[in-house]
């Protein structure tokens, strides 16, 4: 005997131990026997007939008449021991009665037997329901994707591989080398949503195959491919793959649920640190170890915010499941990217924003810290652009502070960088808190009426004049400041004569009342431009 069956014992009907097994069936409903085909190993807990002595007495005789091979009963679930009448019938008919101990599962018996059956026979059309019952048991029994892929390979007598299009599940095709699907093949699969015959490269050789897209929420999450490596394809192979898709979908959904729950716990835990709600640092550091986080390290904080999140919501028709899937995919890609830069990075999703804690190691020079962190942000941004062309991301970064409190301070400044910087530099930007300059002060007065007053007293006068006289004094002054108040360079950039520029600057002084040769005057006008940028982007 093989597998879990080798750990069981025959307690009656030993004379029939040479009977061949062709099928394995589980009986958990009373009428299972009528569907048996002969040469069956019947597994049961006796639950359907545990209170029916007459049915128990007839069971062995009915199985023997059907040509079944043996009866295996799992004890210590619904019956403590196998009834004497079953043992007596087994001995009388020479029909093997097997006891399955408490620690042996049905799958421990089914899987090795089905593997042997498939290795030695080619399944007939009528056998496929039985085989799918086995594969379904593998899925429901938590055996995982690898067991399902191996079972399909044996069932189809060809290599079966799984390619994952989501970051939280790895593909299953090692040690084989598979060329990626072409863009046209992906589009074909997306449109058809069913298995298609294709030609792909396997280990460098063009190979016929059947590719089935794994669709979840109208999105391809992966590909199941059966390669024509041993046997020529049959029509039924398409049906087999199509019927297998729900089992793979179930495994993907289970993985997604596991990732979601785990991430939710991580988000909730770190949110207290980000908010600065830390009472006992030692307890927080100890709890972080549950998630394999080392909060004794110093971290630089980066926050990513989707610029067009309302567009995402509209795209998915306010479907919360699909919106959460989008968030999950973004967070997973961010995590994979930053962990390639440094495996000890931490990524969480909180308040519709992705927060990255990037470990600083032993580097202590402020300039080096900032440069390294900005370089990491740029690499992350480039990767996100490749993956999510329909949206952009604004990245905010705080200054570096050590310890748990430093995480809170860095997070607060990273948020301020996004809020103030986006209004000045626009979306799709990377903004470090240090680069905000005077905006660190102005943003605190964002909704104060004095900002409007200062604007109207400075640049507002020029803007009004330009509108009334179709002039471009605002542009001239902006170029003048951009060229560090250099007359020659400003005139060259605007393709005008220096004397024309001087005339315009005098006009600006007359309208605003501020002298450009005076430091105080230049400061007020320059400040007016800064306030204008904030007011124009005010929500």
PDB file of N, CA and C in Angstrom, residues 194-277:
ATOM      1  N   UNK A 194     -11.077  32.522 -22.373  1.00  0.00           N
ATOM      2  CA  UNK A 194     -11.179  31.056 -22.348  1.00  0.00           C
ATOM      3  C   UNK A 194      -9.873  30.466 -22.891  1.00  0.00           C
ATOM      4  N   UNK A 195      -9.662  29.159 -22.756  1.00  0.00           N
ATOM      5  CA  UNK A 195      -8.420  28.544 -23.234  1.00  0.00           C
ATOM      6  C   UNK A 195      -8.271  28.659 -24.753  1.00  0.00           C
ATOM      7  N   UNK A 196      -7.054  28.972 -25.209  1.00  0.00           N
ATOM      8  CA  UNK A 196      -6.772  29.103 -26.639  1.00  0.00           C
ATOM      9  C   UNK A 196      -5.514  28.314 -26.999  1.00  0.00           C
ATOM     10  N   UNK A 197      -5.499  27.774 -28.202  1.00  0.00           N
ATOM     11  CA  UNK A 197      -4.324  27.073 -28.719  1.00  0.00           C
ATOM     12  C   UNK A 197      -3.308  28.115 -29.168  1.00  0.00           C
ATOM     13  N   UNK A 198      -2.051  27.988 -28.730  1.00  0.00           N
ATOM     14  CA  UNK A 198      -1.005  28.948 -29.073  1.00  0.00           C
ATOM     15  C   UNK A 198       0.319  28.230 -29.278  1.00  0.00           C
ATOM     16  N   UNK A 199       1.314  28.969 -29.729  1.00  0.00           N
ATOM     17  CA  UNK A 199       2.685  28.471 -29.817  1.00  0.00           C
ATOM     18  C   UNK A 199       3.569  29.420 -29.009  1.00  0.00           C
ATOM     19  N   UNK A 200       4.308  28.849 -28.046  1.00  0.00           N
ATOM     20  CA  UNK A 200       5.179  29.653 -27.187  1.00  0.00           C
ATOM     21  C   UNK A 200       6.532  28.952 -27.052  1.00  0.00           C
ATOM     22  N   UNK A 201       7.500  29.692 -26.544  1.00  0.00           N
ATOM     23  CA  UNK A 201       8.823  29.106 -26.345  1.00  0.00           C
ATOM     24  C   UNK A 201       8.923  28.493 -24.953  1.00  0.00           C
ATOM     25  N   UNK A 202       9.274  27.218 -24.926  1.00  0.00           N
ATOM     26  CA  UNK A 202       9.521  26.490 -23.684  1.00  0.00           C
ATOM     27  C   UNK A 202      10.952  25.969 -23.739  1.00  0.00           C
ATOM     28  N   UNK A 203      11.780  26.425 -22.783  1.00  0.00           N
ATOM     29  CA  UNK A 203      13.196  26.029 -22.771  1.00  0.00           C
ATOM     30  C   UNK A 203      13.869  26.298 -24.108  1.00  0.00           C
ATOM     31  N   UNK A 204      13.514  27.436 -24.712  1.00  0.00           N
ATOM     32  CA  UNK A 204      14.147  27.873 -25.958  1.00  0.00           C
ATOM     33  C   UNK A 204      13.565  27.267 -27.214  1.00  0.00           C
ATOM     34  N   UNK A 205      12.588  26.354 -27.092  1.00  0.00           N
ATOM     35  CA  UNK A 205      12.013  25.694 -28.261  1.00  0.00           C
ATOM     36  C   UNK A 205      10.547  26.115 -28.438  1.00  0.00           C
ATOM     37  N   UNK A 206      10.155  26.420 -29.684  1.00  0.00           N
ATOM     38  CA  UNK A 206       8.761  26.714 -29.972  1.00  0.00           C
ATOM     39  C   UNK A 206       7.929  25.467 -29.706  1.00  0.00           C
ATOM     40  N   UNK A 207       6.900  25.593 -28.885  1.00  0.00           N
ATOM     41  CA  UNK A 207       6.122  24.445 -28.437  1.00  0.00           C
ATOM     42  C   UNK A 207       4.626  24.747 -28.514  1.00  0.00           C
ATOM     43  N   UNK A 208       3.856  23.822 -29.047  1.00  0.00           N
ATOM     44  CA  UNK A 208       2.400  23.975 -29.051  1.00  0.00           C
ATOM     45  C   UNK A 208       1.892  23.910 -27.621  1.00  0.00           C
ATOM     46  N   UNK A 209       0.873  24.699 -27.335  1.00  0.00           N
ATOM     47  CA  UNK A 209       0.344  24.717 -25.975  1.00  0.00           C
ATOM     48  C   UNK A 209      -1.092  25.227 -25.982  1.00  0.00           C
ATOM     49  N   UNK A 210      -1.770  24.993 -24.871  1.00  0.00           N
ATOM     50  CA  UNK A 210      -3.086  25.573 -24.619  1.00  0.00           C
ATOM     51  C   UNK A 210      -2.934  26.526 -23.441  1.00  0.00           C
ATOM     52  N   UNK A 211      -3.315  27.784 -23.632  1.00  0.00           N
ATOM     53  CA  UNK A 211      -3.181  28.798 -22.578  1.00  0.00           C
ATOM     54  C   UNK A 211      -4.567  29.228 -22.129  1.00  0.00           C
ATOM     55  N   UNK A 212      -4.782  29.200 -20.828  1.00  0.00           N
ATOM     56  CA  UNK A 212      -6.068  29.619 -20.270  1.00  0.00           C
ATOM     57  C   UNK A 212      -5.853  30.814 -19.347  1.00  0.00           C
ATOM     58  N   UNK A 213      -6.554  31.930 -19.591  1.00  0.00           N
ATOM     59  CA  UNK A 213      -6.393  33.094 -18.702  1.00  0.00           C
ATOM     60  C   UNK A 213      -7.139  32.886 -17.388  1.00  0.00           C
ATOM     61  N   UNK A 214      -6.537  33.306 -16.300  1.00  0.00           N
ATOM     62  CA  UNK A 214      -7.200  33.241 -15.005  1.00  0.00           C
ATOM     63  C   UNK A 214      -7.818  34.608 -14.738  1.00  0.00           C
ATOM     64  N   UNK A 215      -9.138  34.722 -14.918  1.00  0.00           N
ATOM     65  CA  UNK A 215      -9.846  35.994 -14.817  1.00  0.00           C
ATOM     66  C   UNK A 215     -10.475  36.144 -13.428  1.00  0.00           C
ATOM     67  N   UNK A 216     -10.230  37.291 -12.809  1.00  0.00           N
ATOM     68  CA  UNK A 216     -10.891  37.662 -11.557  1.00  0.00           C
ATOM     69  C   UNK A 216     -11.275  39.127 -11.654  1.00  0.00           C
ATOM     70  N   UNK A 217     -12.556  39.427 -11.443  1.00  0.00           N
ATOM     71  CA  UNK A 217     -13.037  40.812 -11.552  1.00  0.00           C
ATOM     72  C   UNK A 217     -12.670  41.438 -12.893  1.00  0.00           C
ATOM     73  N   UNK A 218     -12.852  40.641 -13.960  1.00  0.00           N
ATOM     74  CA  UNK A 218     -12.602  41.101 -15.333  1.00  0.00           C
ATOM     75  C   UNK A 218     -11.140  41.450 -15.590  1.00  0.00           C
ATOM     76  N   UNK A 219     -10.249  40.965 -14.743  1.00  0.00           N
ATOM     77  CA  UNK A 219      -8.827  41.252 -14.914  1.00  0.00           C
ATOM     78  C   UNK A 219      -8.052  39.948 -14.907  1.00  0.00           C
ATOM     79  N   UNK A 220      -7.042  39.855 -15.790  1.00  0.00           N
ATOM     80  CA  UNK A 220      -6.216  38.649 -15.843  1.00  0.00           C
ATOM     81  C   UNK A 220      -5.256  38.633 -14.649  1.00  0.00           C
ATOM     82  N   UNK A 221      -5.352  37.582 -13.840  1.00  0.00           N
ATOM     83  CA  UNK A 221      -4.471  37.438 -12.682  1.00  0.00           C
ATOM     84  C   UNK A 221      -3.338  36.440 -12.937  1.00  0.00           C
ATOM     85  N   UNK A 222      -3.463  35.674 -14.021  1.00  0.00           N
ATOM     86  CA  UNK A 222      -2.412  34.716 -14.328  1.00  0.00           C
ATOM     87  C   UNK A 222      -2.790  33.876 -15.533  1.00  0.00           C
ATOM     88  N   UNK A 223      -1.931  32.905 -15.862  1.00  0.00           N
ATOM     89  CA  UNK A 223      -2.143  32.052 -17.024  1.00  0.00           C
ATOM     90  C   UNK A 223      -1.814  30.603 -16.663  1.00  0.00           C
ATOM     91  N   UNK A 224      -2.719  29.691 -17.035  1.00  0.00           N
ATOM     92  CA  UNK A 224      -2.458  28.263 -16.906  1.00  0.00           C
ATOM     93  C   UNK A 224      -2.130  27.753 -18.304  1.00  0.00           C
ATOM     94  N   UNK A 225      -0.972  27.134 -18.450  1.00  0.00           N
ATOM     95  CA  UNK A 225      -0.550  26.653 -19.767  1.00  0.00           C
ATOM     96  C   UNK A 225      -0.285  25.154 -19.717  1.00  0.00           C
ATOM     97  N   UNK A 226      -0.901  24.433 -20.643  1.00  0.00           N
ATOM     98  CA  UNK A 226      -0.612  23.009 -20.830  1.00  0.00           C
ATOM     99  C   UNK A 226       0.235  22.888 -22.095  1.00  0.00           C
ATOM    100  N   UNK A 227       1.432  22.312 -21.957  1.00  0.00           N
ATOM    101  CA  UNK A 227       2.391  22.220 -23.063  1.00  0.00           C
ATOM    102  C   UNK A 227       2.336  20.832 -23.687  1.00  0.00           C
ATOM    103  N   UNK A 228       2.404  20.782 -24.985  1.00  0.00           N
ATOM    104  CA  UNK A 228       2.376  19.502 -25.709  1.00  0.00           C
ATOM    105  C   UNK A 228       3.772  18.875 -25.663  1.00  0.00           C
ATOM    106  N   UNK A 229       4.149  18.402 -24.460  1.00  0.00           N
ATOM    107  CA  UNK A 229       5.493  17.875 -24.246  1.00  0.00           C
ATOM    108  C   UNK A 229       5.551  16.347 -24.373  1.00  0.00           C
ATOM    109  N   UNK A 230       4.421  15.677 -24.121  1.00  0.00           N
ATOM    110  CA  UNK A 230       4.410  14.200 -24.138  1.00  0.00           C
ATOM    111  C   UNK A 230       3.355  13.651 -25.079  1.00  0.00           C
ATOM    112  N   UNK A 231       2.120  14.078 -24.900  1.00  0.00           N
ATOM    113  CA  UNK A 231       1.006  13.556 -25.693  1.00  0.00           C
ATOM    114  C   UNK A 231       0.417  14.619 -26.599  1.00  0.00           C
ATOM    115  N   UNK A 232      -0.132  14.193 -27.720  1.00  0.00           N
ATOM    116  CA  UNK A 232      -0.842  15.107 -28.621  1.00  0.00           C
ATOM    117  C   UNK A 232      -2.125  15.557 -27.934  1.00  0.00           C
ATOM    118  N   UNK A 233      -2.460  16.833 -28.098  1.00  0.00           N
ATOM    119  CA  UNK A 233      -3.661  17.372 -27.452  1.00  0.00           C
ATOM    120  C   UNK A 233      -4.929  16.698 -27.964  1.00  0.00           C
ATOM    121  N   UNK A 234      -5.884  16.571 -27.040  1.00  0.00           N
ATOM    122  CA  UNK A 234      -7.221  16.081 -27.382  1.00  0.00           C
ATOM    123  C   UNK A 234      -8.218  17.208 -27.133  1.00  0.00           C
ATOM    124  N   UNK A 235      -9.390  17.075 -27.718  1.00  0.00           N
ATOM    125  CA  UNK A 235     -10.420  18.097 -27.532  1.00  0.00           C
ATOM    126  C   UNK A 235     -10.762  18.271 -26.055  1.00  0.00           C
ATOM    127  N   UNK A 236     -10.730  17.176 -25.316  1.00  0.00           N
ATOM    128  CA  UNK A 236     -11.119  17.245 -23.911  1.00  0.00           C
ATOM    129  C   UNK A 236     -10.153  18.069 -23.073  1.00  0.00           C
ATOM    130  N   UNK A 237      -8.917  18.248 -23.561  1.00  0.00           N
ATOM    131  CA  UNK A 237      -7.940  19.026 -22.801  1.00  0.00           C
ATOM    132  C   UNK A 237      -8.394  20.475 -22.607  1.00  0.00           C
ATOM    133  N   UNK A 238      -9.096  21.015 -23.605  1.00  0.00           N
ATOM    134  CA  UNK A 238      -9.636  22.374 -23.472  1.00  0.00           C
ATOM    135  C   UNK A 238     -10.680  22.403 -22.350  1.00  0.00           C
ATOM    136  N   UNK A 239     -11.517  21.373 -22.314  1.00  0.00           N
ATOM    137  CA  UNK A 239     -12.547  21.312 -21.274  1.00  0.00           C
ATOM    138  C   UNK A 239     -11.914  21.164 -19.892  1.00  0.00           C
ATOM    139  N   UNK A 240     -10.858  20.363 -19.828  1.00  0.00           N
ATOM    140  CA  UNK A 240     -10.171  20.148 -18.556  1.00  0.00           C
ATOM    141  C   UNK A 240      -9.651  21.463 -17.996  1.00  0.00           C
ATOM    142  N   UNK A 241      -8.961  22.239 -18.850  1.00  0.00           N
ATOM    143  CA  UNK A 241      -8.419  23.516 -18.383  1.00  0.00           C
ATOM    144  C   UNK A 241      -9.530  24.479 -17.977  1.00  0.00           C
ATOM    145  N   UNK A 242     -10.615  24.487 -18.767  1.00  0.00           N
ATOM    146  CA  UNK A 242     -11.715  25.387 -18.459  1.00  0.00           C
ATOM    147  C   UNK A 242     -12.337  25.035 -17.107  1.00  0.00           C
ATOM    148  N   UNK A 243     -12.469  23.744 -16.832  1.00  0.00           N
ATOM    149  CA  UNK A 243     -13.054  23.323 -15.562  1.00  0.00           C
ATOM    150  C   UNK A 243     -12.095  23.560 -14.400  1.00  0.00           C
ATOM    151  N   UNK A 244     -10.796  23.619 -14.683  1.00  0.00           N
ATOM    152  CA  UNK A 244      -9.811  23.815 -13.610  1.00  0.00           C
ATOM    153  C   UNK A 244      -9.708  25.268 -13.166  1.00  0.00           C
ATOM    154  N   UNK A 245     -10.107  26.198 -14.033  1.00  0.00           N
ATOM    155  CA  UNK A 245      -9.954  27.624 -13.734  1.00  0.00           C
ATOM    156  C   UNK A 245     -10.603  28.025 -12.407  1.00  0.00           C
ATOM    157  N   UNK A 246     -11.853  27.601 -12.099  1.00  0.00           N
ATOM    158  CA  UNK A 246     -12.438  27.999 -10.808  1.00  0.00           C
ATOM    159  C   UNK A 246     -11.604  27.569  -9.601  1.00  0.00           C
ATOM    160  N   UNK A 247     -10.909  26.412  -9.731  1.00  0.00           N
ATOM    161  CA  UNK A 247     -10.075  25.948  -8.623  1.00  0.00           C
ATOM    162  C   UNK A 247      -8.871  26.860  -8.425  1.00  0.00           C
ATOM    163  N   UNK A 248      -8.263  27.284  -9.534  1.00  0.00           N
ATOM    164  CA  UNK A 248      -7.155  28.232  -9.436  1.00  0.00           C
ATOM    165  C   UNK A 248      -7.651  29.582  -8.910  1.00  0.00           C
ATOM    166  N   UNK A 249      -8.824  30.002  -9.380  1.00  0.00           N
ATOM    167  CA  UNK A 249      -9.401  31.265  -8.912  1.00  0.00           C
ATOM    168  C   UNK A 249      -9.615  31.225  -7.403  1.00  0.00           C
ATOM    169  N   UNK A 250     -10.082  30.071  -6.906  1.00  0.00           N
ATOM    170  CA  UNK A 250     -10.284  29.912  -5.468  1.00  0.00           C
ATOM    171  C   UNK A 250      -8.973  30.093  -4.710  1.00  0.00           C
ATOM    172  N   UNK A 251      -7.900  29.509  -5.230  1.00  0.00           N
ATOM    173  CA  UNK A 251      -6.600  29.641  -4.571  1.00  0.00           C
ATOM    174  C   UNK A 251      -6.109  31.089  -4.601  1.00  0.00           C
ATOM    175  N   UNK A 252      -6.313  31.771  -5.731  1.00  0.00           N
ATOM    176  CA  UNK A 252      -5.905  33.174  -5.825  1.00  0.00           C
ATOM    177  C   UNK A 252      -6.705  34.031  -4.843  1.00  0.00           C
ATOM    178  N   UNK A 253      -8.001  33.754  -4.743  1.00  0.00           N
ATOM    179  CA  UNK A 253      -8.839  34.519  -3.817  1.00  0.00           C
ATOM    180  C   UNK A 253      -8.422  34.268  -2.373  1.00  0.00           C
ATOM    181  N   UNK A 254      -8.089  33.034  -2.061  1.00  0.00           N
ATOM    182  CA  UNK A 254      -7.623  32.714  -0.716  1.00  0.00           C
ATOM    183  C   UNK A 254      -6.328  33.467  -0.409  1.00  0.00           C
ATOM    184  N   UNK A 255      -5.434  33.511  -1.389  1.00  0.00           N
ATOM    185  CA  UNK A 255      -4.174  34.229  -1.195  1.00  0.00           C
ATOM    186  C   UNK A 255      -4.428  35.724  -1.021  1.00  0.00           C
ATOM    187  N   UNK A 256      -5.351  36.276  -1.830  1.00  0.00           N
ATOM    188  CA  UNK A 256      -5.678  37.695  -1.707  1.00  0.00           C
ATOM    189  C   UNK A 256      -6.261  38.014  -0.337  1.00  0.00           C
ATOM    190  N   UNK A 257      -7.163  37.147   0.114  1.00  0.00           N
ATOM    191  CA  UNK A 257      -7.777  37.361   1.424  1.00  0.00           C
ATOM    192  C   UNK A 257      -6.729  37.322   2.518  1.00  0.00           C
ATOM    193  N   UNK A 258      -5.819  36.372   2.427  1.00  0.00           N
ATOM    194  CA  UNK A 258      -4.755  36.259   3.421  1.00  0.00           C
ATOM    195  C   UNK A 258      -3.879  37.508   3.425  1.00  0.00           C
ATOM    196  N   UNK A 259      -3.519  37.981   2.233  1.00  0.00           N
ATOM    197  CA  UNK A 259      -2.704  39.191   2.123  1.00  0.00           C
ATOM    198  C   UNK A 259      -3.449  40.399   2.685  1.00  0.00           C
ATOM    199  N   UNK A 260      -4.745  40.503   2.362  1.00  0.00           N
ATOM    200  CA  UNK A 260      -5.542  41.634   2.829  1.00  0.00           C
ATOM    201  C   UNK A 260      -5.635  41.680   4.350  1.00  0.00           C
ATOM    202  N   UNK A 261      -5.923  40.532   4.947  1.00  0.00           N
ATOM    203  CA  UNK A 261      -6.061  40.482   6.411  1.00  0.00           C
ATOM    204  C   UNK A 261      -4.735  40.806   7.088  1.00  0.00           C
ATOM    205  N   UNK A 262      -3.665  40.199   6.567  1.00  0.00           N
ATOM    206  CA  UNK A 262      -2.347  40.453   7.135  1.00  0.00           C
ATOM    207  C   UNK A 262      -1.963  41.924   7.003  1.00  0.00           C
ATOM    208  N   UNK A 263      -2.245  42.495   5.825  1.00  0.00           N
ATOM    209  CA  UNK A 263      -1.908  43.897   5.593  1.00  0.00           C
ATOM    210  C   UNK A 263      -2.735  44.819   6.485  1.00  0.00           C
ATOM    211  N   UNK A 264      -3.991  44.439   6.734  1.00  0.00           N
ATOM    212  CA  UNK A 264      -4.855  45.246   7.588  1.00  0.00           C
ATOM    213  C   UNK A 264      -4.283  45.331   9.002  1.00  0.00           C
ATOM    214  N   UNK A 265      -3.807  44.201   9.508  1.00  0.00           N
ATOM    215  CA  UNK A 265      -3.186  44.196  10.832  1.00  0.00           C
ATOM    216  C   UNK A 265      -1.931  45.071  10.847  1.00  0.00           C
ATOM    217  N   UNK A 266      -1.126  44.955   9.793  1.00  0.00           N
ATOM    218  CA  UNK A 266       0.089  45.766   9.703  1.00  0.00           C
ATOM    219  C   UNK A 266      -0.255  47.256   9.662  1.00  0.00           C
ATOM    220  N   UNK A 267      -1.260  47.590   8.824  1.00  0.00           N
ATOM    221  CA  UNK A 267      -1.660  48.995   8.697  1.00  0.00           C
ATOM    222  C   UNK A 267      -2.117  49.563  10.035  1.00  0.00           C
ATOM    223  N   UNK A 268      -2.973  48.806  10.729  1.00  0.00           N
ATOM    224  CA  UNK A 268      -3.506  49.285  12.010  1.00  0.00           C
ATOM    225  C   UNK A 268      -2.399  49.472  13.037  1.00  0.00           C
ATOM    226  N   UNK A 269      -1.470  48.523  13.061  1.00  0.00           N
ATOM    227  CA  UNK A 269      -0.383  48.610  14.037  1.00  0.00           C
ATOM    228  C   UNK A 269       0.503  49.826  13.771  1.00  0.00           C
ATOM    229  N   UNK A 270       0.948  49.979  12.513  1.00  0.00           N
ATOM    230  CA  UNK A 270       1.872  51.067  12.224  1.00  0.00           C
ATOM    231  C   UNK A 270       1.192  52.428  12.256  1.00  0.00           C
ATOM    232  N   UNK A 271      -0.137  52.458  12.066  1.00  0.00           N
ATOM    233  CA  UNK A 271      -0.845  53.741  12.100  1.00  0.00           C
ATOM    234  C   UNK A 271      -0.667  54.437  13.447  1.00  0.00           C
ATOM    235  N   UNK A 272      -0.569  53.646  14.514  1.00  0.00           N
ATOM    236  CA  UNK A 272      -0.356  54.232  15.843  1.00  0.00           C
ATOM    237  C   UNK A 272       1.023  54.888  15.926  1.00  0.00           C
ATOM    238  N   UNK A 273       2.014  54.266  15.306  1.00  0.00           N
ATOM    239  CA  UNK A 273       3.368  54.839  15.293  1.00  0.00           C
ATOM    240  C   UNK A 273       3.387  56.104  14.449  1.00  0.00           C
ATOM    241  N   UNK A 274       2.750  56.046  13.268  1.00  0.00           N
ATOM    242  CA  UNK A 274       2.720  57.215  12.384  1.00  0.00           C
ATOM    243  C   UNK A 274       2.011  58.392  13.043  1.00  0.00           C
ATOM    244  N   UNK A 275       0.952  58.097  13.806  1.00  0.00           N
ATOM    245  CA  UNK A 275       0.193  59.161  14.476  1.00  0.00           C
ATOM    246  C   UNK A 275       0.872  59.644  15.750  1.00  0.00           C
ATOM    247  N   UNK A 276       1.943  58.972  16.150  1.00  0.00           N
ATOM    248  CA  UNK A 276       2.661  59.385  17.362  1.00  0.00           C
ATOM    249  C   UNK A 276       2.022  58.883  18.640  1.00  0.00           C
ATOM    250  N   UNK A 277       1.130  57.874  18.529  1.00  0.00           N
ATOM    251  CA  UNK A 277       0.440  57.335  19.715  1.00  0.00           C
ATOM    252  C   UNK A 277       1.212  56.154  20.301  1.00  0.00           C
TER     253      UNK A 277
END
